[in-house]
Amino acid sequence: MEDDIVWQHIDGQRIEVAALVERIDPSQWSAPSLCAGWTVGNVAAHLTHSAIGTPRMLWEAARSGFRFNAVVHRMAVTDTRSPAQVAAQLRDLVGSRRHPPGTTALEPLTDVLVHAQDICIPLGIDRAMPADAAAAAAERVWTMGFPFHARRRFSDYRLVATDTNFAVGDGREVFSPIRELLLLLTGRSVHIPGLG
């Protein structure tokens, strides 16, 4: 998928997630998300962190001993902005092409697609994913190694999407919609028939 199309998807998803955040009941802001140890509010705030400038990101990384998971976690759980503030920041990011150092445009795409589900699923909200964007994100997750190590974790399977052109791996074939495959590859607990 061309970068311009990726960024169009990112912009569209940020607008949609901003509207979602504004609709969430304030009592749900502190509800647990699918991300262990993170609330719905932590996940929503995290979606604004991908556009932080390199100097601040390096400073934040140094504060966490340059441990990727530690810096991401600390920044999310200490971000106390309100739903309105997070929604406004997400809208402000529309049109930005900034992404964390050492990543591609597909990382912010993956983030917004997957973390929107991390918010919605625990709240009982059925949120669709654009199939072409989800397939591009899933392909990136499959090939990137850290932090998901999807290719290693599913080395015995061939994962095939039933709703778009996506298939990876060698082994026993497992069929599922791309939304569930992307969630699976990024470490979420998803029930997919044939995967044991």
Coordinates of C-alpha atoms in Angstrom, one line a residue:
M1 CA 0.0 0.0 0.0
E2 CA 1.4 3.4 -1.0
D3 CA 2.3 5.8 1.8
D4 CA -0.3 8.4 0.7
I5 CA -3.1 5.8 1.1
V6 CA -1.7 4.7 4.4
W7 CA -1.8 8.2 5.7
Q8 CA -5.3 8.7 4.4
H9 CA -6.4 5.7 6.4
I10 CA -4.5 7.0 9.5
D11 CA -6.2 10.4 9.2
G12 CA -9.6 8.8 8.8
Q13 CA -9.1 6.5 11.8
R14 CA -7.9 9.3 14.0
I15 CA -11.1 11.3 13.2
E16 CA -13.3 8.3 13.9
V17 CA -11.5 7.5 17.2
A18 CA -11.7 11.1 18.3
A19 CA -15.5 11.0 17.8
L20 CA -15.6 7.6 19.6
V21 CA -13.6 9.0 22.6
E22 CA -16.1 11.9 22.8
R23 CA -19.1 9.4 22.9
I24 CA -17.6 7.2 25.6
D25 CA -19.4 7.7 28.9
P26 CA -17.0 9.4 31.3
S27 CA -17.3 6.4 33.7
Q28 CA -15.8 4.2 31.0
W29 CA -12.6 6.3 30.6
S30 CA -11.1 4.3 33.5
A31 CA -12.5 0.9 32.4
P32 CA -9.9 -1.8 31.7
S33 CA -8.9 -2.0 28.0
L34 CA -7.6 -5.1 26.2
C35 CA -4.0 -3.8 26.9
A36 CA -3.0 -5.3 30.2
G37 CA -2.7 -2.7 32.9
W38 CA -4.1 0.1 30.7
T39 CA -7.4 1.8 31.0
V40 CA -9.5 2.9 28.0
G41 CA -8.2 6.4 28.7
N42 CA -4.6 5.2 28.7
V43 CA -5.0 3.6 25.3
A44 CA -6.7 6.6 23.8
A45 CA -4.0 8.9 25.1
H46 CA -1.3 6.5 23.7
L47 CA -2.7 7.1 20.2
T48 CA -1.5 10.7 20.4
H49 CA 2.0 9.7 21.4
S50 CA 3.1 8.5 17.9
A51 CA 3.6 12.1 16.8
I52 CA 5.8 13.2 19.6
G53 CA 9.0 14.9 18.3
T54 CA 12.3 13.1 18.4
P55 CA 13.9 15.2 21.1
R56 CA 11.1 14.5 23.6
M57 CA 10.9 10.9 22.6
L58 CA 14.7 10.5 23.2
W59 CA 14.3 12.2 26.6
E60 CA 11.3 9.9 27.5
A61 CA 13.3 6.9 26.4
A62 CA 16.3 7.9 28.5
R63 CA 14.0 8.3 31.5
S64 CA 12.9 4.6 31.0
G65 CA 16.4 3.3 30.4
F66 CA 15.8 3.0 26.6
R67 CA 13.5 0.1 27.2
F68 CA 10.8 0.3 24.5
N69 CA 7.9 -1.3 26.5
A70 CA 8.8 0.6 29.6
V71 CA 8.7 4.0 28.0
V72 CA 5.4 3.3 26.1
H73 CA 3.8 2.0 29.3
R74 CA 4.9 4.9 31.4
M75 CA 3.8 7.5 29.0
A76 CA 0.4 5.9 28.6
V77 CA -0.4 5.4 32.3
T78 CA 0.8 8.9 33.4
D79 CA -1.1 10.8 30.7
T80 CA -4.0 12.3 32.6
R81 CA -5.7 14.3 29.8
S82 CA -9.5 14.3 29.6
P83 CA -11.5 12.6 26.8
A84 CA -12.1 16.1 25.2
Q85 CA -8.3 16.9 25.3
V86 CA -7.4 13.5 23.8
A87 CA -10.0 13.9 21.1
A88 CA -8.8 17.4 20.2
Q89 CA -5.2 16.1 20.0
L90 CA -6.2 13.3 17.7
R91 CA -8.0 15.8 15.4
D92 CA -4.9 18.0 15.5
L93 CA -2.8 15.1 14.2
V94 CA -4.8 14.8 11.1
G95 CA -2.5 15.7 8.2
S96 CA 0.6 15.1 10.3
R97 CA 3.1 12.6 8.7
R98 CA 5.2 12.3 11.8
H99 CA 5.9 8.8 13.2
P100 CA 8.4 7.5 15.8
P101 CA 12.0 7.3 14.8
G102 CA 12.9 3.9 13.2
T103 CA 9.4 3.2 12.1
T104 CA 7.3 3.4 8.9
A105 CA 3.9 4.9 8.3
L106 CA 2.5 1.4 8.9
E107 CA 3.2 1.5 12.6
P108 CA 0.9 4.4 13.4
L109 CA -1.7 2.7 11.1
T110 CA -1.4 -0.5 13.1
D111 CA -1.6 1.4 16.3
V112 CA -4.8 3.2 15.5
L113 CA -6.5 0.1 14.1
V114 CA -5.6 -2.2 16.9
H115 CA -5.9 0.2 19.8
A116 CA -9.3 1.3 18.7
Q117 CA -10.3 -2.3 19.2
D118 CA -8.6 -2.4 22.6
I119 CA -11.0 0.4 23.5
C120 CA -14.1 -0.9 21.8
I121 CA -14.1 -4.6 22.5
P122 CA -14.2 -4.3 26.4
L123 CA -16.9 -1.7 26.1
G124 CA -19.1 -4.0 23.9
I125 CA -18.7 -1.8 20.8
D126 CA -18.4 -3.6 17.4
R127 CA -16.0 -1.5 15.4
A128 CA -15.2 -2.4 11.8
M129 CA -11.8 -2.1 10.2
P130 CA -11.1 -1.2 6.6
A131 CA -10.0 -4.5 5.2
D132 CA -7.2 -3.1 2.9
A133 CA -5.7 -1.1 5.8
A134 CA -5.9 -4.0 8.2
A135 CA -4.2 -6.3 5.6
A136 CA -1.4 -3.8 5.1
A137 CA -0.9 -3.5 8.9
A138 CA -1.1 -7.3 9.3
E139 CA 1.6 -7.8 6.6
R140 CA 3.9 -5.3 8.4
V141 CA 3.3 -7.0 11.8
W142 CA 4.2 -10.4 10.2
T143 CA 7.5 -9.1 8.7
M144 CA 8.7 -6.8 11.5
G145 CA 9.7 -9.1 14.3
F146 CA 9.9 -7.0 17.5
P147 CA 7.7 -6.4 19.4
F148 CA 5.1 -9.0 18.3
H149 CA 7.3 -11.8 16.8
A150 CA 4.2 -13.0 14.9
R151 CA 6.1 -15.1 12.4
R152 CA 7.8 -17.0 15.1
R153 CA 4.6 -17.4 17.3
F154 CA 2.6 -18.7 14.3
S155 CA 5.3 -20.6 12.5
D156 CA 3.1 -23.8 12.2
Y157 CA 0.2 -22.0 10.5
R158 CA -0.9 -20.4 7.3
L159 CA -3.2 -17.5 8.2
V160 CA -5.7 -16.6 5.5
A161 CA -8.1 -13.7 5.5
T162 CA -11.7 -14.5 4.4
D163 CA -12.5 -10.9 3.5
T164 CA -9.5 -9.5 1.7
N165 CA -6.3 -10.6 -0.1
F166 CA -4.0 -11.6 2.8
A167 CA -2.3 -14.9 3.5
V168 CA 1.0 -15.5 5.4
G169 CA 2.9 -18.4 6.8
D170 CA 3.3 -22.1 6.0
G171 CA 1.5 -24.9 7.7
R172 CA -2.1 -25.7 8.8
E173 CA -4.5 -23.2 7.2
V174 CA -6.6 -21.1 9.4
F175 CA -9.3 -18.8 8.0
S176 CA -10.7 -15.7 9.6
P177 CA -11.7 -12.1 8.8
I178 CA -8.7 -9.8 8.7
R179 CA -9.7 -7.8 11.8
E180 CA -9.4 -10.9 13.9
L181 CA -6.1 -11.9 12.2
L182 CA -4.6 -8.5 12.9
L183 CA -5.6 -8.7 16.6
L184 CA -4.2 -12.2 16.8
L185 CA -0.9 -11.2 15.3
T186 CA -0.6 -8.2 17.7
G187 CA -1.0 -10.5 20.7
R188 CA -4.7 -10.0 21.5
S189 CA -6.7 -13.0 22.7
V190 CA -9.0 -13.8 19.8
H191 CA -11.0 -17.0 19.2
I192 CA -10.3 -18.3 15.7
P193 CA -11.6 -21.8 14.8
G194 CA -8.8 -24.2 13.9
L195 CA -6.1 -22.3 15.9
G196 CA -5.0 -24.4 18.9

